[in-house]
GROMACS .gro file of C-alpha atoms in nm:
model
  235
    1MET     CA    1  -4.237   1.117  -4.506
    2ALA     CA    2  -4.340   0.959  -4.836
    3LEU     CA    3  -4.710   0.982  -4.927
    4LEU     CA    4  -4.706   0.614  -5.031
    5GLU     CA    5  -4.454   0.359  -4.907
    6ILE     CA    6  -4.451   0.002  -5.033
    7ASP     CA    7  -4.238  -0.196  -4.792
    8HIS     CA    8  -4.099  -0.536  -4.901
    9ILE     CA    9  -4.426  -0.674  -5.039
   10ASN     CA   10  -4.486  -1.010  -5.201
   11THR     CA   11  -4.803  -1.065  -5.401
   12ALA     CA   12  -4.903  -1.404  -5.541
   13TYR     CA   13  -5.155  -1.557  -5.778
   14ASP     CA   14  -5.236  -1.923  -5.709
   15ARG     CA   15  -4.942  -1.941  -5.465
   16ILE     CA   16  -4.696  -1.826  -5.733
   17ASP     CA   17  -4.521  -1.501  -5.640
   18VAL     CA   18  -4.565  -1.227  -5.900
   19LEU     CA   19  -4.408  -0.952  -5.690
   20GLU     CA   20  -4.108  -1.042  -5.476
   21ASP     CA   21  -3.972  -0.817  -5.202
   22VAL     CA   22  -4.080  -0.496  -5.378
   23SER     CA   23  -4.011  -0.167  -5.200
   24ILE     CA   24  -4.111   0.167  -5.352
   25LYS     CA   25  -4.160   0.520  -5.219
   26VAL     CA   26  -4.382   0.782  -5.378
   27GLU     CA   27  -4.283   1.122  -5.248
   28ARG     CA   28  -4.556   1.379  -5.189
   29GLY     CA   29  -4.592   1.628  -5.475
   30GLN     CA   30  -4.384   1.434  -5.725
   31ILE     CA   31  -4.439   1.218  -6.033
   32THR     CA   32  -4.294   0.875  -5.959
   33CYS     CA   33  -4.284   0.632  -6.250
   34ILE     CA   34  -4.284   0.254  -6.265
   35LEU     CA   35  -4.126   0.121  -6.585
   36GLY     CA   36  -4.128  -0.234  -6.710
   37ALA     CA   37  -4.222  -0.459  -6.998
   38ASN     CA   38  -4.545  -0.658  -7.027
   39GLY     CA   39  -4.557  -0.925  -6.759
   40ALA     CA   40  -4.306  -0.748  -6.534
   41GLY     CA   41  -4.557  -0.712  -6.249
   42LYS     CA   42  -4.665  -0.349  -6.297
   43SER     CA   43  -5.039  -0.422  -6.303
   44THR     CA   44  -5.007  -0.652  -6.002
   45LEU     CA   45  -4.839  -0.369  -5.814
   46ILE     CA   46  -5.136  -0.142  -5.885
   47ARG     CA   47  -5.379  -0.415  -5.781
   48SER     CA   48  -5.189  -0.458  -5.455
   49ILE     CA   49  -5.203  -0.085  -5.379
   50LEU     CA   50  -5.578  -0.078  -5.448
   51GLY     CA   51  -5.647  -0.391  -5.245
   52LEU     CA   52  -5.774  -0.586  -5.548
   53THR     CA   53  -5.498  -0.847  -5.507
   54PRO     CA   54  -5.366  -0.789  -5.153
   55ALA     CA   55  -5.001  -0.846  -5.072
   56ASN     CA   56  -4.940  -1.161  -4.870
   57ARG     CA   57  -4.625  -1.021  -4.715
   58GLY     CA   58  -4.493  -0.673  -4.638
   59LYS     CA   59  -4.682  -0.347  -4.587
   60ILE     CA   60  -4.834  -0.066  -4.790
   61ILE     CA   61  -4.845   0.264  -4.602
   62PHE     CA   62  -5.044   0.562  -4.732
   63ASN     CA   63  -5.036   0.896  -4.554
   64GLY     CA   64  -4.890   0.723  -4.249
   65ALA     CA   65  -5.167   0.458  -4.228
   66ASP     CA   66  -5.135   0.088  -4.306
   67ILE     CA   67  -5.373   0.013  -4.596
   68THR     CA   68  -5.229  -0.330  -4.684
   69HIS     CA   69  -5.541  -0.528  -4.604
   70LEU     CA   70  -5.814  -0.266  -4.634
   71PRO     CA   71  -6.098  -0.331  -4.881
   72THR     CA   72  -6.075  -0.136  -5.205
   73HIS     CA   73  -6.356   0.110  -5.130
   74ARG     CA   74  -6.185   0.215  -4.807
   75ILE     CA   75  -5.850   0.259  -4.986
   76ILE     CA   76  -6.019   0.483  -5.243
   77GLY     CA   77  -6.178   0.672  -4.956
   78GLN     CA   78  -5.833   0.739  -4.810
   79GLY     CA   79  -5.751   0.955  -5.115
   80ILE     CA   80  -5.623   0.727  -5.392
   81ALA     CA   81  -5.767   0.715  -5.743
   82CYS     CA   82  -5.665   0.523  -6.055
   83VAL     CA   83  -5.699   0.588  -6.427
   84PRO     CA   84  -5.718   0.227  -6.548
   85GLU     CA   85  -5.547   0.075  -6.848
   86GLY     CA   86  -5.770   0.093  -7.155
   87ARG     CA   87  -5.969   0.386  -7.008
   88ARG     CA   88  -6.284   0.178  -6.924
   89VAL     CA   89  -6.545   0.451  -6.933
   90PHE     CA   90  -6.913   0.361  -6.899
   91PRO     CA   91  -7.013   0.363  -7.267
   92ARG     CA   92  -7.391   0.397  -7.221
   93MET     CA   93  -7.362   0.684  -6.980
   94THR     CA   94  -7.308   1.048  -7.075
   95VAL     CA   95  -6.991   1.241  -7.005
   96ASP     CA   96  -7.152   1.416  -6.708
   97GLU     CA   97  -7.284   1.085  -6.571
   98ASN     CA   98  -6.938   0.930  -6.598
   99LEU     CA   99  -6.791   1.225  -6.410
  100SER     CA  100  -7.053   1.191  -6.138
  101VAL     CA  101  -6.955   0.826  -6.086
  102GLY     CA  102  -6.606   0.948  -5.993
  103ALA     CA  103  -6.756   1.148  -5.707
  104TYR     CA  104  -6.974   0.870  -5.565
  105LEU     CA  105  -6.820   0.914  -5.218
  106VAL     CA  106  -6.901   1.288  -5.218
  107GLY     CA  107  -7.240   1.376  -5.071
  108ASP     CA  108  -7.243   1.751  -5.139
  109GLN     CA  109  -7.389   1.832  -5.482
  110LYS     CA  110  -7.231   2.177  -5.478
  111VAL     CA  111  -6.886   2.022  -5.432
  112ILE     CA  112  -6.957   1.773  -5.711
  113GLN     CA  113  -7.055   2.056  -5.947
  114GLU     CA  114  -6.744   2.256  -5.855
  115ARG     CA  115  -6.524   1.957  -5.930
  116ARG     CA  116  -6.707   1.889  -6.256
  117ASP     CA  117  -6.651   2.250  -6.362
  118ARG     CA  118  -6.280   2.219  -6.273
  119VAL     CA  119  -6.247   1.905  -6.485
  120LYS     CA  120  -6.416   2.076  -6.779
  121THR     CA  121  -6.176   2.369  -6.748
  122LEU     CA  122  -5.889   2.123  -6.772
  123PHE     CA  123  -6.060   1.936  -7.059
  124PRO     CA  124  -6.274   2.184  -7.260
  125ARG     CA  125  -6.376   1.904  -7.497
  126LEU     CA  126  -6.562   1.733  -7.213
  127ALA     CA  127  -6.763   2.051  -7.161
  128GLU     CA  128  -6.857   2.045  -7.530
  129ARG     CA  129  -6.969   1.682  -7.503
  130ALA     CA  130  -7.134   1.689  -7.160
  131ASN     CA  131  -7.448   1.509  -7.279
  132GLN     CA  132  -7.282   1.275  -7.529
  133LEU     CA  133  -7.268   0.901  -7.461
  134ALA     CA  134  -6.913   0.808  -7.367
  135GLY     CA  135  -6.912   0.506  -7.598
  136THR     CA  136  -6.952   0.730  -7.903
  137MET     CA  137  -6.640   0.934  -7.827
  138SER     CA  138  -6.295   0.885  -7.977
  139GLY     CA  139  -6.023   0.698  -7.790
  140GLY     CA  140  -5.847   1.021  -7.702
  141GLU     CA  141  -6.167   1.178  -7.572
  142GLN     CA  142  -6.241   0.870  -7.363
  143ALA     CA  143  -5.890   0.899  -7.217
  144MET     CA  144  -5.970   1.257  -7.115
  145LEU     CA  145  -6.294   1.140  -6.958
  146ALA     CA  146  -6.122   0.860  -6.763
  147ILE     CA  147  -5.874   1.111  -6.621
  148GLY     CA  148  -6.150   1.361  -6.546
  149ARG     CA  149  -6.357   1.096  -6.370
  150SER     CA  150  -6.062   1.006  -6.145
  151LEU     CA  151  -6.011   1.373  -6.055
  152MET     CA  152  -6.370   1.400  -5.932
  153SER     CA  153  -6.271   1.234  -5.603
  154SER     CA  154  -5.999   1.501  -5.554
  155PRO     CA  155  -5.736   1.236  -5.480
  156GLU     CA  156  -5.408   1.297  -5.303
  157LEU     CA  157  -5.251   1.020  -5.513
  158LEU     CA  158  -5.349   0.956  -5.874
  159ILE     CA  159  -5.228   0.632  -6.033
  160PHE     CA  160  -5.205   0.613  -6.413
  161ASP     CA  161  -5.196   0.261  -6.560
  162GLU     CA  162  -5.044   0.269  -6.911
  163PRO     CA  163  -5.206   0.600  -7.016
  164SER     CA  164  -5.047   0.592  -7.362
  165LEU     CA  165  -5.186   0.249  -7.452
  166GLY     CA  166  -5.385   0.248  -7.776
  167LEU     CA  167  -5.365   0.622  -7.836
  168SER     CA  168  -5.233   0.810  -8.137
  169PRO     CA  169  -4.896   0.987  -8.094
  170LEU     CA  170  -5.079   1.322  -8.080
  171PHE     CA  171  -5.304   1.213  -7.794
  172VAL     CA  172  -5.013   1.045  -7.615
  173LYS     CA  173  -4.829   1.378  -7.615
  174GLU     CA  174  -5.142   1.558  -7.494
  175ASN     CA  175  -5.199   1.298  -7.220
  176PHE     CA  176  -4.850   1.338  -7.078
  177LYS     CA  177  -4.888   1.716  -7.086
  178ILE     CA  178  -5.211   1.681  -6.885
  179ILE     CA  179  -5.045   1.445  -6.635
  180LYS     CA  180  -4.773   1.704  -6.576
  181GLU     CA  181  -5.033   1.978  -6.531
  182ILE     CA  182  -5.228   1.766  -6.281
  183ASN     CA  183  -4.910   1.715  -6.081
  184GLU     CA  184  -4.837   2.089  -6.090
  185MET     CA  185  -5.185   2.140  -5.940
  186SER     CA  186  -5.051   1.960  -5.628
  187THR     CA  187  -5.167   1.604  -5.700
  188THR     CA  188  -4.904   1.335  -5.640
  189VAL     CA  189  -4.878   1.097  -5.938
  190LEU     CA  190  -4.772   0.734  -5.973
  191LEU     CA  191  -4.722   0.676  -6.345
  192VAL     CA  192  -4.702   0.314  -6.459
  193GLU     CA  193  -4.589   0.299  -6.822
  194GLN     CA  194  -4.394   0.131  -7.101
  195ASN     CA  195  -4.341   0.455  -7.294
  196VAL     CA  196  -4.003   0.527  -7.137
  197ARG     CA  197  -3.900   0.841  -7.325
  198GLN     CA  198  -4.223   1.031  -7.260
  199THR     CA  199  -4.240   0.909  -6.900
  200LEU     CA  200  -3.886   1.007  -6.802
  201ALA     CA  201  -3.941   1.347  -6.964
  202ILE     CA  202  -4.201   1.439  -6.699
  203ALA     CA  203  -4.119   1.214  -6.400
  204HIS     CA  204  -3.911   1.324  -6.102
  205CYS     CA  205  -3.793   0.974  -6.014
  206GLY     CA  206  -3.878   0.614  -6.081
  207TYR     CA  207  -3.828   0.242  -6.056
  208VAL     CA  208  -3.778  -0.033  -6.313
  209ILE     CA  209  -3.950  -0.366  -6.249
  210ALA     CA  210  -3.852  -0.692  -6.419
  211LYS     CA  211  -3.989  -1.036  -6.332
  212GLY     CA  212  -4.162  -0.901  -6.025
  213GLN     CA  213  -3.859  -0.731  -5.872
  214VAL     CA  214  -3.718  -0.379  -5.863
  215VAL     CA  215  -3.401  -0.390  -6.073
  216ALA     CA  216  -3.321  -0.018  -6.094
  217GLN     CA  217  -3.426   0.305  -5.927
  218GLY     CA  218  -3.324   0.670  -5.916
  219SER     CA  219  -3.407   1.014  -6.049
  220ALA     CA  220  -3.549   1.038  -6.400
  221SER     CA  221  -3.212   1.156  -6.533
  222GLU     CA  222  -3.029   0.872  -6.356
  223LEU     CA  223  -3.265   0.615  -6.506
  224ALA     CA  224  -3.225   0.766  -6.853
  225GLU     CA  225  -2.849   0.728  -6.821
  226ASN     CA  226  -2.861   0.381  -6.661
  227SER     CA  227  -2.687   0.135  -6.895
  228GLU     CA  228  -2.936  -0.146  -6.828
  229VAL     CA  229  -3.231   0.083  -6.890
  230GLN     CA  230  -3.072   0.216  -7.208
  231ALA     CA  231  -3.005  -0.136  -7.335
  232ALA     CA  232  -3.358  -0.254  -7.255
  233TYR     CA  233  -3.555   0.048  -7.377
  234PHE     CA  234  -3.341   0.270  -7.594
  235GLY     CA  235  -3.152   0.006  -7.791
   0.00000   0.00000   0.00000
């Protein structure tokens, strides 16, 4: 059974459908990607999963439970975390304080410290800057912190919203390497991106969304060879 199953959902803003009859499966242990241009409906899909803009039709099933109309904090508590577009760290808080925010549902300080240590092993630069204000860090370092903060809840599903946005090519490459490593550490990943080449290089399978609808789906290799995908993204 898929870890996350989105079953024929419609999501609307001001009674205008943004997502129409969208069905997607995220298989446990894999990297599933969602590709699409700006305005395609990718961000609305994430908001629907997280309960920020609930679907008005269809179902969202996570780990066998219907989460379609749960409030966001309960959805997060089920084991879903998101690295938001634009990173959005807390600039006046230190690195360690930002990481602690990611574990706000965890009551055991020993567990929190163990997770913080694990994050710093994955991102040694965060260990070096533990007491630095997040707002004084570079864009690439803030991206590391945003990922690290999301890992503090030890999610079963980690959603990445445009992780390459605004980063230098070097940090983009590093980010995708980290995403692959996180997946190899048994975290299921839903990767929402416009950077098609880098995404298909690490994803197992994916979907293409255009104008709020799924227009193509398949394995990463199938999508790379799909004529419509090639015309739209590879010229």
